[in-house]
Amino acid sequence: MKHEPALKTRAAATSILGSVLRSGQAFDGAFAKNDDINLMSSRDRAFVYNLCLTTFRRLGQIDALICKHLKKPLPNDVQPVADILRIGTCQILFLNVADHAAVSTCVELTRKKGHSAHIKLVNAVLRGFTRKGQSLVAEQDEAFLNIPRWLWDSWLLEYGEASCRQIATAHLHGGALDLSPIGDPNACSTLLNGNVLPPGTIRISTKGQIRDLPGFQNGKWWVQDLAARMVAGLAGDVSEKSVLDLCAAPGGKTAYFAAGGGKVTAIDRSKVRIHRLKENLDRLQLSVKIIQEDALSWRPRETADVVMLDAPCSATGTARRHPDVLWTKTGTDVIKLVNLQRRLLRAAAEMVTPGGILIFATCSLQPEEGSGHINDFLQNHSNFSFSPVTSTDVHGLHEVISDPGVFRSLPCHFAFEGGMDGFFAARFQRDN
């Protein structure tokens, strides 16, 4: 059938939406595990990826539009129909797919999924969007709609409405690809036709498979967002210093410390993530001691000059690249993560040598997962003092320094160069 490839791409997209929105899987993981996608052409795989990513980025708008055209919510047992409506709406209003192709494939997919009773509904809603959808979109408050309300309220209180809207806009624009080079950034930038940013990050706009980019196979660089590189840089010169990188996988900061001459030990409890970390370091030909252990219970034989704890978190700061995180996390998840972070931070403190530094970081925009930890930590660790982040630490990018001297990047920071991930980091020094 001539429509079969088109149906398969749309079927894969709806399957992935269901896995993420109702089973809580990460989008990248659900995409990688989809057997049908692995059999597709590179063009079709790219279409599915873009369709899903755009649907997640615009999910609030899309659901609001669909809701307006439904007399009552769809029952739980026909949620695949909701996903079909979502991808159809996304194609018509945000991806410029031909109207007839978007509507006909979604109608046929509804039939093939066994929901014939809803064919007329799908057809009517999507055809309505082909006629007046763009005018409806123009009336929407896209910034407000595309952030779940509990997150919007949290960010509104912490950052103010103007920043909330700038963050939401940054999410819709996505993010460029940032790379950390081994060796001369300028030479690597020339190889990749990129731009060198202040800390030595190379930013490129090239799209396609990362493995196909020049320098990947022979270990000239690794993927690392500008904000993550700056957080690692808070350790200063690590040459010949002992460094413990806790919760280290996939290894961006580990690679940074090792490339800087540190004597690095990387700890992660996940066997799968450790395997990925090892693959990355082997490609980069960097020598690091790797240990699969839980940082809550593991302790080193000797304390370290630098301890880096990039703790598990809600990852709401990464929504430019991973918009699904906004729709899979809840306030309850944040509470659980905060408790874990507190325990990890206390464990990490035991690993710092006198005079050494501890860096606590999360790629979250939630204040509870960032500055909310500072007073608690200092009250329970009288042998540590707070070490404020300076302008020199962040290469003059003052907007990422927040009271009381912590690193706090927002997706809308560095906007004139394409933004950065949202990160928090605080630096502490242990007394001699």
Short mmCIF file of N, CA, C and O in Angstrom, two decimals, residues 222 245-255 264-292:
data_model
loop_
_atom_site.label_atom_id
_atom_site.label_comp_id
_atom_site.label_asym_id
_atom_site.label_seq_id
_atom_site.Cartn_x
_atom_site.Cartn_y
_atom_site.Cartn_z
N TRP A 222 33.70 15.65 22.95
CA TRP A 222 32.52 14.97 23.49
C TRP A 222 31.40 15.99 23.61
O TRP A 222 31.64 17.20 23.64
N ASP A 245 34.28 11.99 40.87
CA ASP A 245 33.08 12.42 40.16
C ASP A 245 31.97 11.42 40.50
O ASP A 245 31.98 10.27 40.05
N LEU A 246 31.03 11.85 41.33
CA LEU A 246 29.95 10.98 41.80
C LEU A 246 28.74 11.08 40.88
O LEU A 246 28.46 12.15 40.34
N CYS A 247 28.04 9.97 40.71
CA CYS A 247 26.90 9.92 39.78
C CYS A 247 27.38 10.40 38.41
O CYS A 247 26.79 11.29 37.79
N ALA A 248 28.48 9.82 37.96
CA ALA A 248 29.30 10.40 36.89
C ALA A 248 28.76 10.21 35.48
O ALA A 248 29.00 11.04 34.60
N ALA A 249 28.09 9.08 35.23
CA ALA A 249 27.67 8.77 33.86
C ALA A 249 26.66 9.83 33.36
O ALA A 249 25.89 10.37 34.15
N PRO A 250 26.71 10.16 32.05
CA PRO A 250 27.49 9.54 30.98
C PRO A 250 28.95 9.99 30.85
O PRO A 250 29.65 9.53 29.97
N GLY A 251 29.39 10.92 31.69
CA GLY A 251 30.81 11.18 31.77
C GLY A 251 31.33 12.48 31.21
O GLY A 251 32.54 12.63 31.03
N GLY A 252 30.46 13.46 30.97
CA GLY A 252 30.94 14.73 30.43
C GLY A 252 31.89 15.45 31.37
O GLY A 252 32.95 15.92 30.95
N LYS A 253 31.53 15.53 32.64
CA LYS A 253 32.39 16.21 33.60
C LYS A 253 33.63 15.35 33.91
O LYS A 253 34.72 15.88 34.14
N THR A 254 33.46 14.03 33.94
CA THR A 254 34.60 13.14 34.11
C THR A 254 35.64 13.41 33.03
O THR A 254 36.84 13.52 33.32
N ALA A 255 35.18 13.50 31.79
CA ALA A 255 36.09 13.77 30.67
C ALA A 255 36.76 15.12 30.83
O ALA A 255 37.96 15.27 30.56
N VAL A 264 41.37 11.11 38.15
CA VAL A 264 39.93 11.04 38.29
C VAL A 264 39.44 9.63 38.60
O VAL A 264 39.87 8.66 37.98
N THR A 265 38.53 9.56 39.56
CA THR A 265 37.78 8.34 39.82
C THR A 265 36.30 8.66 39.60
O THR A 265 35.78 9.60 40.18
N ALA A 266 35.67 7.88 38.72
CA ALA A 266 34.25 8.10 38.40
C ALA A 266 33.41 7.02 39.04
O ALA A 266 33.70 5.82 38.91
N ILE A 267 32.33 7.44 39.74
CA ILE A 267 31.46 6.52 40.47
C ILE A 267 30.05 6.62 39.91
O ILE A 267 29.52 7.72 39.73
N ASP A 268 29.44 5.49 39.63
CA ASP A 268 28.03 5.46 39.26
C ASP A 268 27.48 4.09 39.63
O ASP A 268 28.19 3.09 39.49
N ARG A 269 26.24 4.05 40.08
CA ARG A 269 25.69 2.78 40.55
C ARG A 269 25.06 1.94 39.43
O ARG A 269 24.84 0.75 39.60
N SER A 270 24.79 2.55 38.28
CA SER A 270 24.10 1.87 37.19
C SER A 270 25.07 1.14 36.27
O SER A 270 25.98 1.76 35.70
N LYS A 271 24.87 -0.14 36.09
CA LYS A 271 25.72 -0.93 35.20
C LYS A 271 25.61 -0.44 33.77
O LYS A 271 26.61 -0.33 33.05
N VAL A 272 24.39 -0.12 33.34
CA VAL A 272 24.17 0.37 31.98
C VAL A 272 24.87 1.71 31.76
O VAL A 272 25.54 1.94 30.75
N ARG A 273 24.72 2.60 32.73
CA ARG A 273 25.33 3.93 32.60
C ARG A 273 26.85 3.86 32.70
O ARG A 273 27.56 4.61 32.02
N ILE A 274 27.35 2.96 33.51
CA ILE A 274 28.80 2.76 33.61
C ILE A 274 29.36 2.29 32.27
O ILE A 274 30.43 2.74 31.83
N HIS A 275 28.63 1.40 31.61
CA HIS A 275 29.06 0.92 30.29
C HIS A 275 29.14 2.07 29.29
O HIS A 275 30.11 2.18 28.52
N ARG A 276 28.14 2.94 29.33
CA ARG A 276 28.15 4.10 28.43
C ARG A 276 29.30 5.05 28.77
O ARG A 276 29.98 5.56 27.86
N LEU A 277 29.53 5.26 30.04
CA LEU A 277 30.64 6.12 30.47
C LEU A 277 31.98 5.58 29.96
O LEU A 277 32.82 6.31 29.44
N LYS A 278 32.16 4.26 30.12
CA LYS A 278 33.41 3.64 29.69
C LYS A 278 33.59 3.76 28.18
O LYS A 278 34.70 4.04 27.70
N GLU A 279 32.51 3.57 27.44
CA GLU A 279 32.58 3.72 25.98
C GLU A 279 33.04 5.13 25.60
O GLU A 279 33.90 5.31 24.72
N ASN A 280 32.46 6.13 26.26
CA ASN A 280 32.82 7.51 25.96
C ASN A 280 34.28 7.81 26.27
O ASN A 280 34.99 8.44 25.47
N LEU A 281 34.75 7.34 27.42
CA LEU A 281 36.14 7.61 27.82
C LEU A 281 37.13 6.83 26.96
O LEU A 281 38.22 7.34 26.64
N ASP A 282 36.77 5.62 26.55
CA ASP A 282 37.64 4.85 25.66
C ASP A 282 37.80 5.55 24.32
O ASP A 282 38.89 5.61 23.76
N ARG A 283 36.70 6.09 23.80
CA ARG A 283 36.77 6.81 22.52
C ARG A 283 37.66 8.03 22.63
O ARG A 283 38.41 8.36 21.71
N LEU A 284 37.59 8.70 23.79
CA LEU A 284 38.39 9.91 24.00
C LEU A 284 39.82 9.60 24.43
O LEU A 284 40.65 10.51 24.55
N GLN A 285 40.10 8.32 24.70
CA GLN A 285 41.43 7.86 25.14
C GLN A 285 41.87 8.60 26.40
O GLN A 285 43.01 9.05 26.52
N LEU A 286 40.93 8.67 27.35
CA LEU A 286 41.21 9.30 28.63
C LEU A 286 41.28 8.23 29.71
O LEU A 286 40.44 7.33 29.75
N SER A 287 42.25 8.36 30.58
CA SER A 287 42.47 7.36 31.62
C SER A 287 41.75 7.79 32.91
O SER A 287 42.08 8.82 33.50
N VAL A 288 40.79 6.98 33.32
CA VAL A 288 39.98 7.26 34.51
C VAL A 288 39.72 5.94 35.23
O VAL A 288 39.46 4.92 34.60
N LYS A 289 39.73 5.98 36.55
CA LYS A 289 39.34 4.81 37.33
C LYS A 289 37.82 4.82 37.46
O LYS A 289 37.24 5.80 37.92
N ILE A 290 37.18 3.73 37.04
CA ILE A 290 35.73 3.66 37.03
C ILE A 290 35.26 2.61 38.03
O ILE A 290 35.75 1.48 38.03
N ILE A 291 34.31 3.01 38.88
CA ILE A 291 33.81 2.11 39.93
C ILE A 291 32.28 2.10 39.89
O ILE A 291 31.65 3.16 39.92
N GLN A 292 31.71 0.91 39.82
CA GLN A 292 30.26 0.79 39.89
C GLN A 292 29.85 0.58 41.34
O GLN A 292 29.93 -0.52 41.89
#
